[in-house]
PDB file of C-alpha atoms in Angstrom:
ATOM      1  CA  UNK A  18      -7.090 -19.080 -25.482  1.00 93.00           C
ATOM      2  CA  UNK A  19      -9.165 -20.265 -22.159  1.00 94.00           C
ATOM      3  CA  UNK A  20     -10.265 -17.243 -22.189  1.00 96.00           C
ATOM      4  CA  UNK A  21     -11.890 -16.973 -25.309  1.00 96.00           C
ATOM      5  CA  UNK A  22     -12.810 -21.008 -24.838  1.00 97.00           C
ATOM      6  CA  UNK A  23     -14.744 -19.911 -22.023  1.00 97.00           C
ATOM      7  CA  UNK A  24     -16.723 -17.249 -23.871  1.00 97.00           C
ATOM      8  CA  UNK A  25     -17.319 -19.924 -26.752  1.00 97.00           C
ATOM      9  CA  UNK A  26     -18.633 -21.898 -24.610  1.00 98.00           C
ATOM     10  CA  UNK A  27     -20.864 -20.243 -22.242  1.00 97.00           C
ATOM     11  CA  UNK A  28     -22.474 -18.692 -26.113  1.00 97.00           C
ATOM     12  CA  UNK A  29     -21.537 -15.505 -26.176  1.00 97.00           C
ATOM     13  CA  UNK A  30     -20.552 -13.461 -29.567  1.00 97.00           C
ATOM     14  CA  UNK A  31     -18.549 -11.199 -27.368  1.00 97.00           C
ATOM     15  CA  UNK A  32     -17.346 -10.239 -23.624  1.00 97.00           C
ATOM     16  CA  UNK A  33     -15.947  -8.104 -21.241  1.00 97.00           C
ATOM     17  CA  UNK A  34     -12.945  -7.741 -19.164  1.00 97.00           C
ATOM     18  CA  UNK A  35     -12.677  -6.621 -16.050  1.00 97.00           C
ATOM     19  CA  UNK A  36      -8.656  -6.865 -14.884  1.00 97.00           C
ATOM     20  CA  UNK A  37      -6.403  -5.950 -11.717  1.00 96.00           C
ATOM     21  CA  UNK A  38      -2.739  -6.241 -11.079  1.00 95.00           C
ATOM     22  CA  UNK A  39      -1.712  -9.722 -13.164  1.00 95.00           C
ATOM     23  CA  UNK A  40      -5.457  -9.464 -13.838  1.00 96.00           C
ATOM     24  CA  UNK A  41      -4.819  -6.353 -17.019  1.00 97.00           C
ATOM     25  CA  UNK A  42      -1.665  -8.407 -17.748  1.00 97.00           C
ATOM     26  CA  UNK A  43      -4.151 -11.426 -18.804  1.00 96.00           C
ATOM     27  CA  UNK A  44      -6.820  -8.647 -20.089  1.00 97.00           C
ATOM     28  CA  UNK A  45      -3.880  -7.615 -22.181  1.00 98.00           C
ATOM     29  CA  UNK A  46      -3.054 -10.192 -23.873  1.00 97.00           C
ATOM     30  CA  UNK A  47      -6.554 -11.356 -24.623  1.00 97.00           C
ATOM     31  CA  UNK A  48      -7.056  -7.781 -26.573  1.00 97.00           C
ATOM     32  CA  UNK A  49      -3.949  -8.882 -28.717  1.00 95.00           C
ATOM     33  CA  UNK A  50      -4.803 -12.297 -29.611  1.00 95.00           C
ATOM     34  CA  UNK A  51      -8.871 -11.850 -29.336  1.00 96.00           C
ATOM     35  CA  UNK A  52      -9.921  -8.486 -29.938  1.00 96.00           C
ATOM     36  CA  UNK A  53     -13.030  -8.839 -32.490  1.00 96.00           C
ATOM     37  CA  UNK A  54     -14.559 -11.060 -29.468  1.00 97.00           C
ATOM     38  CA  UNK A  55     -14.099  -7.844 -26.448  1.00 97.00           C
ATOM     39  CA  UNK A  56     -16.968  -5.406 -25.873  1.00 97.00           C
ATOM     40  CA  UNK A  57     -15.457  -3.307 -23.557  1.00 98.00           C
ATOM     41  CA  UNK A  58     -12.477  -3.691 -21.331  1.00 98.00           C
ATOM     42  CA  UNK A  59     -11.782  -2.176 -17.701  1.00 98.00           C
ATOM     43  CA  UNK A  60      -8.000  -2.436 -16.366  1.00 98.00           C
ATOM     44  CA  UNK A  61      -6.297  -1.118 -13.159  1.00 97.00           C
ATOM     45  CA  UNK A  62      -3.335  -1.309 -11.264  1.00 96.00           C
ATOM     46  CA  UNK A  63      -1.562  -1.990 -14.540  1.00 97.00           C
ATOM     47  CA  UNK A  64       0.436  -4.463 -15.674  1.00 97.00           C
ATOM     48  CA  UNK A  65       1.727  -4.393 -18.897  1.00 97.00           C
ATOM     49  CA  UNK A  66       2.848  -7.187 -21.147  1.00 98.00           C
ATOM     50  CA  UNK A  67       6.095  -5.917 -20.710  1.00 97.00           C
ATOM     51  CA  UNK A  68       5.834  -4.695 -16.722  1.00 97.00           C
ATOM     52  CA  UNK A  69       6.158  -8.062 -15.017  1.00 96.00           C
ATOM     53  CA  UNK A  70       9.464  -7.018 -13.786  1.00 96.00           C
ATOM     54  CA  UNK A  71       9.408  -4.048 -11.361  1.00 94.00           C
ATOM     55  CA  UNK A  72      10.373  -0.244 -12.597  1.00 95.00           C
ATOM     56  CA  UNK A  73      12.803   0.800 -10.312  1.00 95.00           C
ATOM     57  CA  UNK A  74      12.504   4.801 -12.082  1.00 95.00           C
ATOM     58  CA  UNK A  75       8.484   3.920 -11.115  1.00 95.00           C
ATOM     59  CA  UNK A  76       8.513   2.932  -7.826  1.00 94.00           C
ATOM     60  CA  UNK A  77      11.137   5.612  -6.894  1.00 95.00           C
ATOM     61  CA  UNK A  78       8.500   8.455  -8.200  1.00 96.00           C
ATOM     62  CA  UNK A  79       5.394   7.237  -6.483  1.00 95.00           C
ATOM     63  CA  UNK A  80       7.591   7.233  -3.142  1.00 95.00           C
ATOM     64  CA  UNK A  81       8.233  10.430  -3.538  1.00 96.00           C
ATOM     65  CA  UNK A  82       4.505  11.590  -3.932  1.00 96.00           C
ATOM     66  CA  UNK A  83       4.235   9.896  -0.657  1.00 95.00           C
ATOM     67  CA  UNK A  84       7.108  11.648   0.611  1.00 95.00           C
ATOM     68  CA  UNK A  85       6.211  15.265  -0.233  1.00 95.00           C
ATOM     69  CA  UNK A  86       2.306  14.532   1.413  1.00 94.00           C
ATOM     70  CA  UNK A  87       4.197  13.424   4.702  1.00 94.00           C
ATOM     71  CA  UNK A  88       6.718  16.849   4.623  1.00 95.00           C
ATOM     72  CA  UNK A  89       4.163  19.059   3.853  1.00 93.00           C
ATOM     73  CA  UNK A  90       2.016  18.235   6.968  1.00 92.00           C
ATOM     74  CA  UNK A  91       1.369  19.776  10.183  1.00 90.00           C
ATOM     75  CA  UNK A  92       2.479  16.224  12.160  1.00 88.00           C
ATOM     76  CA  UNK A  93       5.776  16.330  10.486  1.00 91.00           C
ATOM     77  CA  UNK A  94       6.559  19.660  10.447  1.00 86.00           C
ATOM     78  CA  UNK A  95       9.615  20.168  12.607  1.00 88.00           C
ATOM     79  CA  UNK A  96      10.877  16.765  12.044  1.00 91.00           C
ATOM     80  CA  UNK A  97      11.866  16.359   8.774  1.00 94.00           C
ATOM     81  CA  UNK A  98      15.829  16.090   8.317  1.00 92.00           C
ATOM     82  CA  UNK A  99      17.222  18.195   5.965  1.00 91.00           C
ATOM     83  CA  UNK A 100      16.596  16.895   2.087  1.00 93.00           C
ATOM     84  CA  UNK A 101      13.658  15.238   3.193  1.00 95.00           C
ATOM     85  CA  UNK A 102      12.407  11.618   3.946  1.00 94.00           C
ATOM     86  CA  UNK A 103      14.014   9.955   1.043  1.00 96.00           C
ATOM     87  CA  UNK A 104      17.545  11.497   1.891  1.00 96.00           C
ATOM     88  CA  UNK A 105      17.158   9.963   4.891  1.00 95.00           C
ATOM     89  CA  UNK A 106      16.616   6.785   3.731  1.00 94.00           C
ATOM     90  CA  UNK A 107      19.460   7.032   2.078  1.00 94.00           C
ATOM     91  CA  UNK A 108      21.447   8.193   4.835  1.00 94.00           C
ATOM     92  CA  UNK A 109      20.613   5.215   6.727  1.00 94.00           C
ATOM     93  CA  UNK A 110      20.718   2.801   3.884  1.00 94.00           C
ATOM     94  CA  UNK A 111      24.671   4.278   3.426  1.00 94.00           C
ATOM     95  CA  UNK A 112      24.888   3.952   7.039  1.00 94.00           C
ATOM     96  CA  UNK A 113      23.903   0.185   7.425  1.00 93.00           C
ATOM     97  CA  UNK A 114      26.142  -0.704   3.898  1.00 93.00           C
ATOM     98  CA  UNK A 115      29.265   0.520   5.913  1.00 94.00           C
ATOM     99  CA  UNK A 116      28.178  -1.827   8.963  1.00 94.00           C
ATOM    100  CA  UNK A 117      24.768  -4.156   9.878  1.00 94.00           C
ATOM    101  CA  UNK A 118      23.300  -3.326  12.821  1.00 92.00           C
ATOM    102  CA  UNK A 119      21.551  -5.841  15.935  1.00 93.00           C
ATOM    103  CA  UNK A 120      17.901  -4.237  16.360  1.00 89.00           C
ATOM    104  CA  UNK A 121      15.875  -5.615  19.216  1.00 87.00           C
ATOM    105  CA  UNK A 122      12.232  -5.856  18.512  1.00 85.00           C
ATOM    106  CA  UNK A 123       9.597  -4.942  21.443  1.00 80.00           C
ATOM    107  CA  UNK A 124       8.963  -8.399  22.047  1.00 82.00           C
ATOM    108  CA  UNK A 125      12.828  -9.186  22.359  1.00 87.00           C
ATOM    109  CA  UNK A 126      13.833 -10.611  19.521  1.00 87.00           C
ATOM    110  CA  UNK A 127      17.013  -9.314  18.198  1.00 91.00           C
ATOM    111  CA  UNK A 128      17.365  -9.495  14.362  1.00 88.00           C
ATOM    112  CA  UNK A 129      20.196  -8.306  11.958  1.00 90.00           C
ATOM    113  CA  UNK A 130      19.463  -5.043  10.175  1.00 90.00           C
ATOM    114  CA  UNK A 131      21.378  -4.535   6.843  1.00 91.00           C
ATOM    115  CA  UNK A 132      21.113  -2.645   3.799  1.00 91.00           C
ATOM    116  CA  UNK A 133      18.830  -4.692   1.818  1.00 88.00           C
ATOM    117  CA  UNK A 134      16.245  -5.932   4.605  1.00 86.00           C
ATOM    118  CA  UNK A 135      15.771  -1.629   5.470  1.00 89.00           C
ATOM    119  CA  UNK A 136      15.078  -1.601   1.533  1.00 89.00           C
ATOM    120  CA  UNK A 137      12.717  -4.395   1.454  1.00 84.00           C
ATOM    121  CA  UNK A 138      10.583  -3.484   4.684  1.00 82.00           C
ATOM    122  CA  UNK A 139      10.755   0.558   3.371  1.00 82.00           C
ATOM    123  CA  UNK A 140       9.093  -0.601   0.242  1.00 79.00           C
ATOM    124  CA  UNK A 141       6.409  -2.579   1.875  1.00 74.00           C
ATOM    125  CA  UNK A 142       5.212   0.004   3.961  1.00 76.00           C
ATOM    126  CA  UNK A 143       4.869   3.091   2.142  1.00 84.00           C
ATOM    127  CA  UNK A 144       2.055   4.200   1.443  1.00 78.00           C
ATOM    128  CA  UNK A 145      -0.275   1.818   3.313  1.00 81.00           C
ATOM    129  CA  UNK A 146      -3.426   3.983   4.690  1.00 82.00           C
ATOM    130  CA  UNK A 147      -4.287   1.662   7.270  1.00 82.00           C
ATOM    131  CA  UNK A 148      -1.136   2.277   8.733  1.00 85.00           C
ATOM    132  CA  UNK A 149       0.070   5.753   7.426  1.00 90.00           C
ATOM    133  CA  UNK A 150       2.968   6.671   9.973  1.00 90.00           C
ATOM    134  CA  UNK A 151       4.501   3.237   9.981  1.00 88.00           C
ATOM    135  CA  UNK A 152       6.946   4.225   7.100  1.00 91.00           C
ATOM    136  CA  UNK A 153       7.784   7.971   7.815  1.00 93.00           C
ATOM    137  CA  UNK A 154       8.424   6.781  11.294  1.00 91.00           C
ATOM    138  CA  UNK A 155      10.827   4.199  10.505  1.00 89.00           C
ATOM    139  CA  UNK A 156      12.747   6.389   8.036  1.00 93.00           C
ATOM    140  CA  UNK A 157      12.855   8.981  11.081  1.00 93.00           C
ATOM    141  CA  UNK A 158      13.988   6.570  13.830  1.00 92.00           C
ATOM    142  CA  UNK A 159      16.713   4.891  11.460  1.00 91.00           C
ATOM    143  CA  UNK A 160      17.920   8.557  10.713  1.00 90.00           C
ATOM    144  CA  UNK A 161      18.284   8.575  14.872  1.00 90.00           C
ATOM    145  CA  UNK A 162      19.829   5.083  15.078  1.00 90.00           C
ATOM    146  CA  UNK A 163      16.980   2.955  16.149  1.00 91.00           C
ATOM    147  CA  UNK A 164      16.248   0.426  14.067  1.00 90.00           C
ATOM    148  CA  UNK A 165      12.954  -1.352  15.828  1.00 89.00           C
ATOM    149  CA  UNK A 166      11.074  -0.577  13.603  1.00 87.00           C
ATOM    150  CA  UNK A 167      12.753  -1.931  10.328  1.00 88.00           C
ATOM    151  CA  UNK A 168      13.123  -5.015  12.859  1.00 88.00           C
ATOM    152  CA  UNK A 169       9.475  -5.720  13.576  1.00 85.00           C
ATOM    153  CA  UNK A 170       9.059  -5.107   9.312  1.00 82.00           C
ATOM    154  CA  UNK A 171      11.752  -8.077   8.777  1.00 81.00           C
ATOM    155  CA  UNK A 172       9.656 -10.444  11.329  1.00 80.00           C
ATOM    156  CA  UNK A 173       6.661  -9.228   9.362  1.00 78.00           C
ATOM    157  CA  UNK A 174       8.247 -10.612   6.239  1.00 74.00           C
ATOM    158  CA  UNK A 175       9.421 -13.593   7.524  1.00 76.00           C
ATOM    159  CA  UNK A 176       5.797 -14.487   8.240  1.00 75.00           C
ATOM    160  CA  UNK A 177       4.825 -13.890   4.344  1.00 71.00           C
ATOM    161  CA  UNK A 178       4.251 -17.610   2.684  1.00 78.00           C
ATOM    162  CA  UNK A 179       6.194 -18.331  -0.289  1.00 77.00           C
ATOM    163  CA  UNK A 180       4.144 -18.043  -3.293  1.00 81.00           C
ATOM    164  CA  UNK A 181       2.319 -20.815  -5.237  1.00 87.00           C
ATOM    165  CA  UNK A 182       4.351 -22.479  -8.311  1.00 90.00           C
ATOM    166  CA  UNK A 183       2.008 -21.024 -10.750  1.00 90.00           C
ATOM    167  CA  UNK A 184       2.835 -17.475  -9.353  1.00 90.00           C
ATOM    168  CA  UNK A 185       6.550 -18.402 -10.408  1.00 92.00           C
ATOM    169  CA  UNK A 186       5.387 -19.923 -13.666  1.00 94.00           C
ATOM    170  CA  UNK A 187       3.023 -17.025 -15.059  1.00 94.00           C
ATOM    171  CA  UNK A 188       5.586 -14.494 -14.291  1.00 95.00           C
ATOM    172  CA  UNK A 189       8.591 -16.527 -15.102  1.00 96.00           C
ATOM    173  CA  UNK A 190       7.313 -17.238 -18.799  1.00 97.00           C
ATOM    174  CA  UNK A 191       6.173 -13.618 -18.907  1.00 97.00           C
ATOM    175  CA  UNK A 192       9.739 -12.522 -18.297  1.00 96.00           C
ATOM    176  CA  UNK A 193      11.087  -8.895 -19.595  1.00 97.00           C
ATOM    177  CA  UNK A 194      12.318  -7.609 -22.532  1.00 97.00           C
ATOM    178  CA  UNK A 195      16.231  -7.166 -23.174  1.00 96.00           C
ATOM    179  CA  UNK A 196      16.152  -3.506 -23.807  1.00 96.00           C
ATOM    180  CA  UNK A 197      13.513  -2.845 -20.517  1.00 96.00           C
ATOM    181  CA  UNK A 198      16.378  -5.044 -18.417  1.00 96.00           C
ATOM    182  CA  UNK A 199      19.328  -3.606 -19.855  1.00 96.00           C
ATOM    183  CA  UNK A 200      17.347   0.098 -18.516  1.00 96.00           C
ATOM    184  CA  UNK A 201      16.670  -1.438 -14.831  1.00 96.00           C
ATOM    185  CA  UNK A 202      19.677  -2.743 -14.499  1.00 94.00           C
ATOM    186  CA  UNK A 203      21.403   0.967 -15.193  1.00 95.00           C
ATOM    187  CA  UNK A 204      18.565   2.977 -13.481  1.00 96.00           C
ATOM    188  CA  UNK A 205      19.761   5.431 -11.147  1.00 96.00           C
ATOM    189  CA  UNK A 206      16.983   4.503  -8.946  1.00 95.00           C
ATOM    190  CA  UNK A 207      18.528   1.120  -7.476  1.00 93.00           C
ATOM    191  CA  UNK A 208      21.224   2.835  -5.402  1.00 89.00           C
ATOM    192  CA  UNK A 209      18.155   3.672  -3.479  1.00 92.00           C
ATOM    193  CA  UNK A 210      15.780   0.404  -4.448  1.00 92.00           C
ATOM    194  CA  UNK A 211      18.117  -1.901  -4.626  1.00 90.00           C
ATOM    195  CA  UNK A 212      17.626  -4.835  -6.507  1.00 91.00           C
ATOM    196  CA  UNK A 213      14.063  -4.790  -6.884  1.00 91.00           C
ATOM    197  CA  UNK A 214      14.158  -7.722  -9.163  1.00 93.00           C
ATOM    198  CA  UNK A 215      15.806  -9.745  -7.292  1.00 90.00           C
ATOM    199  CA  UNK A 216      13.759 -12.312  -7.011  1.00 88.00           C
ATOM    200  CA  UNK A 217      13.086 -12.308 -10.784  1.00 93.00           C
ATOM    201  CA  UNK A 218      16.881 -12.577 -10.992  1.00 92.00           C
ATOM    202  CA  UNK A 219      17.199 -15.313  -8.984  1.00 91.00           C
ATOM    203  CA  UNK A 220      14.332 -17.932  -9.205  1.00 91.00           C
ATOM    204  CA  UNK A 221      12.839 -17.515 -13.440  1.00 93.00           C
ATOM    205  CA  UNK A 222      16.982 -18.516 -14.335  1.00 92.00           C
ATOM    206  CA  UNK A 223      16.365 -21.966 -11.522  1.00 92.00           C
ATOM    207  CA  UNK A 224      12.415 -22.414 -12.254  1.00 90.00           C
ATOM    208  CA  UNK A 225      13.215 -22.822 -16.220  1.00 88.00           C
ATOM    209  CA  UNK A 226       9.668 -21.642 -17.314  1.00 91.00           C
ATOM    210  CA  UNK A 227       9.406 -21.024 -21.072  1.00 93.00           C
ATOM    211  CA  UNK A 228      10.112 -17.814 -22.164  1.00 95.00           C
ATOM    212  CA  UNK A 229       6.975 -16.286 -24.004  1.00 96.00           C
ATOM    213  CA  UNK A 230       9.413 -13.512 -26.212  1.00 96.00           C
ATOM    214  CA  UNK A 231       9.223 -10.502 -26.452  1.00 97.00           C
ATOM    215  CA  UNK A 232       6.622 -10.598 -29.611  1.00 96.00           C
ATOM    216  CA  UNK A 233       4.120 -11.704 -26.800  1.00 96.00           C
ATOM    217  CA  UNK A 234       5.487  -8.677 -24.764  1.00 97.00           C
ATOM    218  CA  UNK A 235       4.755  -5.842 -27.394  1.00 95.00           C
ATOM    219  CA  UNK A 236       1.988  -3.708 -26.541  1.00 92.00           C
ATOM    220  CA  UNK A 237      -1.525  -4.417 -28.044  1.00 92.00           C
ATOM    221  CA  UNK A 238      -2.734  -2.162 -30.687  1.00 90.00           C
ATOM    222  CA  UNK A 239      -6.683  -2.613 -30.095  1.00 92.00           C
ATOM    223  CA  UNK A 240      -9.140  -0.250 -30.695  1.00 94.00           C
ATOM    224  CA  UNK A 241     -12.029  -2.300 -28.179  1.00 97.00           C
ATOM    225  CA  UNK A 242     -13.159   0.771 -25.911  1.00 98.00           C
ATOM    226  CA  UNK A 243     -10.988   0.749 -22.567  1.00 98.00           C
ATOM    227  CA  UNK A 244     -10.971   2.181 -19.384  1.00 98.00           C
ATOM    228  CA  UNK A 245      -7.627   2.382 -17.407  1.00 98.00           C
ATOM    229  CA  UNK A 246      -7.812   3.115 -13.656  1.00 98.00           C
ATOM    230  CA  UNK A 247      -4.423   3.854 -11.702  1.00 98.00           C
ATOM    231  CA  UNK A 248      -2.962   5.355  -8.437  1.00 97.00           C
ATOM    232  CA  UNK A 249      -0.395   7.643  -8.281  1.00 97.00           C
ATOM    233  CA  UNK A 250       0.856   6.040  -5.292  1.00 96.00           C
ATOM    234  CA  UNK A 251       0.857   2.242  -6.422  1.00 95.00           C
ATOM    235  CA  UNK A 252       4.259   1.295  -5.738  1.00 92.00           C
ATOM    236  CA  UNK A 253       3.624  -2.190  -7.180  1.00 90.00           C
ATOM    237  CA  UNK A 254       2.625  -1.563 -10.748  1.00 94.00           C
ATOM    238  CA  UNK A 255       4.078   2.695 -10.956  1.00 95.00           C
ATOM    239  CA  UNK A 256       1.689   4.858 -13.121  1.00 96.00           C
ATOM    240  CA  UNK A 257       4.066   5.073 -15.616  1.00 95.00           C
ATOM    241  CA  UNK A 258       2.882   1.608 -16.790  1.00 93.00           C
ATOM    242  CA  UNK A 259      -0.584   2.427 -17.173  1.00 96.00           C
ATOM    243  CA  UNK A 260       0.521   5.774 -19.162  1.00 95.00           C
ATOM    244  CA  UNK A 261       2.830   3.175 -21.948  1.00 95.00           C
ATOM    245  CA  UNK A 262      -0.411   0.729 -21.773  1.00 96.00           C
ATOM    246  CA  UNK A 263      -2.716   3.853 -23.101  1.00 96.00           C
ATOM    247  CA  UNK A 264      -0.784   5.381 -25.490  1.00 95.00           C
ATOM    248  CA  UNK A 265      -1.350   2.282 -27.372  1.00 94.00           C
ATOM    249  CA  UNK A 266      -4.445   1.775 -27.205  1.00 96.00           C
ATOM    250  CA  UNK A 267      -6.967   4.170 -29.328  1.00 95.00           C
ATOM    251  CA  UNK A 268      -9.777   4.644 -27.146  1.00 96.00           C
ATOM    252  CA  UNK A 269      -8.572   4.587 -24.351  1.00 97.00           C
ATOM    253  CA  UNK A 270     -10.162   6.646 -21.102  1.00 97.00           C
ATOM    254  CA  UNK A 271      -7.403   6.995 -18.310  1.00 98.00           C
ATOM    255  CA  UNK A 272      -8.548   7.934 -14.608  1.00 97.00           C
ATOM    256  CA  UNK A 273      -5.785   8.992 -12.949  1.00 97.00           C
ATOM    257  CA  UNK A 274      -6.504   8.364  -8.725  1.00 97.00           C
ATOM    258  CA  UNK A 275      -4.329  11.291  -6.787  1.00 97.00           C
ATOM    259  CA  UNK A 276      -2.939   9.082  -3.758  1.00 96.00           C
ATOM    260  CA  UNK A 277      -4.565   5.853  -4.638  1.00 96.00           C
ATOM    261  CA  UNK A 278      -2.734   2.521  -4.615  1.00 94.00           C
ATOM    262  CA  UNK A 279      -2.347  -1.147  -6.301  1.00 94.00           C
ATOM    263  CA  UNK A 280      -6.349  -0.984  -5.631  1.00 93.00           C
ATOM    264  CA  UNK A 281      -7.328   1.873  -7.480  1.00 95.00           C
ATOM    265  CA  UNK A 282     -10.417   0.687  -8.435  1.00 96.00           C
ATOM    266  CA  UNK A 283     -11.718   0.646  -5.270  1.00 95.00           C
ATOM    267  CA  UNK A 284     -10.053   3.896  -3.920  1.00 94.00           C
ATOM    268  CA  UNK A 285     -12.102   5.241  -7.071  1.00 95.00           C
ATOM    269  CA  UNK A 286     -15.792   3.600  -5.842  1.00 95.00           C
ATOM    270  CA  UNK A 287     -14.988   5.053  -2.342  1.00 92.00           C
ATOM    271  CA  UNK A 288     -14.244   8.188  -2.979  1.00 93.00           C
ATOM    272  CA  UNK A 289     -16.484   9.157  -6.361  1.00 93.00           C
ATOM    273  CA  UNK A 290     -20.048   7.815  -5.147  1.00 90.00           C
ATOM    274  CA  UNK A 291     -20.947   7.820  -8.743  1.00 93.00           C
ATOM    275  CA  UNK A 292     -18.129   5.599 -10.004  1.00 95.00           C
ATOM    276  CA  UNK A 293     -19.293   2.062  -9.495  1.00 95.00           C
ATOM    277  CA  UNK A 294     -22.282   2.789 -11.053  1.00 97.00           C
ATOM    278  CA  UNK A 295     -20.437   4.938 -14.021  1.00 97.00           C
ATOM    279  CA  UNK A 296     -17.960   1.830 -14.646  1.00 97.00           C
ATOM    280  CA  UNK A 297     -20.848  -0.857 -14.765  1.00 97.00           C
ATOM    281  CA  UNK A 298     -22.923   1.677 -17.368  1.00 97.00           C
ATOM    282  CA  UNK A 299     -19.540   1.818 -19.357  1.00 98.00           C
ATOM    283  CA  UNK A 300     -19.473  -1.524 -19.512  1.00 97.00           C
ATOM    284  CA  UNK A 301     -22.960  -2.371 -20.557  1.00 95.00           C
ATOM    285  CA  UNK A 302     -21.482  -0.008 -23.565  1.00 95.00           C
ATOM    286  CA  UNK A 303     -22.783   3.457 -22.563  1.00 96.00           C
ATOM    287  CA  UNK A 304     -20.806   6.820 -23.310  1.00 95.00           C
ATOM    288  CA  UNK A 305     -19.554   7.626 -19.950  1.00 96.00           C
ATOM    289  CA  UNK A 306     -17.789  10.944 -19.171  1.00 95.00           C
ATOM    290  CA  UNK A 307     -15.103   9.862 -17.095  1.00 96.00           C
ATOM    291  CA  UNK A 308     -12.858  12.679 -14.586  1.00 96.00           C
ATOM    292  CA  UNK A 309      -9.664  12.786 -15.532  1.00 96.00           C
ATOM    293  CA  UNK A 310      -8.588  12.381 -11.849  1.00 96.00           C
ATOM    294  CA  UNK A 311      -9.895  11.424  -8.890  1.00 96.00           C
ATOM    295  CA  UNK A 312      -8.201  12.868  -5.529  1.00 96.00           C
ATOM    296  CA  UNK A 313      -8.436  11.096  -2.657  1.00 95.00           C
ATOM    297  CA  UNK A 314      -7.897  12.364   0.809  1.00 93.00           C
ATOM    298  CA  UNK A 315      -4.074  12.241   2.410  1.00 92.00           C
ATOM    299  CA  UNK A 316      -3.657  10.615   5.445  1.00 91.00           C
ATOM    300  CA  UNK A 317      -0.879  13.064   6.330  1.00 90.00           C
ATOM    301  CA  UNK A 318      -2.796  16.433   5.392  1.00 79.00           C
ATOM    302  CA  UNK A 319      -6.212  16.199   6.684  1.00 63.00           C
ATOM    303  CA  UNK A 320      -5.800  17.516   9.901  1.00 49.00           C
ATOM    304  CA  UNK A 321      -4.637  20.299   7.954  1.00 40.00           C
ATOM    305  CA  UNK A 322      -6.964  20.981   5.567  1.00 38.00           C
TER     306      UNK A 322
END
């Protein structure tokens, strides 16, 4: 409704949307309320109206894109345990549920390493190219007994600043539907994950934000032209959320990014030359032929390419 306030008020007939992350979630639901006032809309790193909460199934997937780019290069070669990275991780995961570990960090601080904290700091770093060997590292040290690494991740997240009240609020009142929670709460994935909801779990029952129902969380059925831009590697918003967004939407254009992350969008521009300007002439409301993919460069095979 501010949305379409705004619009009134600057004078426009109609607009477009440009949306990221929580960004397509608001996109979203401005198509299902306030579609005959949208031009053209452009979404990435998806968010659905039903994807606040995290898909364990998801996340587990893009990890294991990751995973098969790290075993299938020249560094690694030689070092991968047997069943790969990911039985690893779970190796050590199993390892550390049995009994917590005391990992000193290189600056000397010694901090407990359980179960949950190795999930939590192996989520956060995979996949991050500025930093590619951070995560298969860890995974290969823990499967060694040295657990620095996962320590110097939990001081890392100890630094992160708790989130704004309207971060709890929006997502709170977003909340999930009982047949998507029912499915998370059963997925296969968690004895891996964890509980990647957790803090869903813990803080929307405390915070008390109204609940916006599931009728607000049913996909939009709008026919407003629509581009959809995602990573195969976003282990925020998984792929698979952008694929349930599309299918119900009409014309929709989906550009799939081979190893790009939450920012898709911008692994696109840096990587197709032509794509910044191609997105701003779709916009204006030209006929753009769109790749179906995108592939960006790994930072695991290059050297053997």
């Amino acid at each position: 409704a501010d949305v379409d306030a705004l619009r009134e008020a600057l004078g426009y007939e109609r607009i477009s949307l440009l949306g990221g992350s929580y960004g397509s979630h608001l996109a979203l639901a401005v198509m299902k309320r306030h579609p005959q006032r949208l031009h053209r809309v452009v979404l990435h790193g998806v968010e659905g109206l039903d994807h606040t909460w995290d898909d364990p199934a998801g996340r587990l997937r893009a990890l294991e894109r990751i995973a098969a780019d790290v075993e299938s290069s020249e560094r690694y070669r030689g070092s991968i345990p047997e069943g790969g990275l990911l039985a690893a991780l779970r190796s050590a995961i199993e390892e550390l549920e049995r009994e917590p570990v005391v990992a000193r960090t290189r600056r000397g601080v010694d901090v407990v390493v359980d179960a949950q904290l190795l999930r939590m700091v192996a989520g956060f770093q995979a996949g991050r190219k500025s930093r590619p060997d951070v995560w298969p590292r860890m995974i290969l040290e823990a499967a060694e007994g040295d657990w620095s690494t996962v320590a110097e991740g939990a001081l890392a997240l100890r630094r992160m600043r708790l989130d704004r009240p309207m971060h709890f609020m929006m997502d709170c009142a977003s909340g999930i539907s009982p047949a998507r929670r029912a499915r998370y709460a059963s997925d296969p994935a968690r004895a891996l994950l964890g509980d990647v909801n957790m803090e869903y779990e813990h803080v929307c029952p405390a915070w008390d934000a109204p609940d916006l129902g599931d009728a607000f969380r049913a996909a939009p059925r709008c026919d407003v032209p629509t581009l959809v831009i995602h990573g195969t590697w976003d282990t925020k918003t998984p792929i698979e959320n952008a694929g349930e967004v599309v299918e119900a939407l009409p014309d929709a254009t989906f550009v799939e990014v081979i190893r790009g992350g939450h920012g898709a969008l911008y692994d696109l521009y840096r990587q197709w030359p032509e794509g910044r300007a191609a997105v701003l002439r779709f916009l204006a409301g030209e006929d753009v032929a769109f790749p179906p993919s995108v592939e960006l460069p790994s930072p695991y095979l290059d050297e053997a390419r």
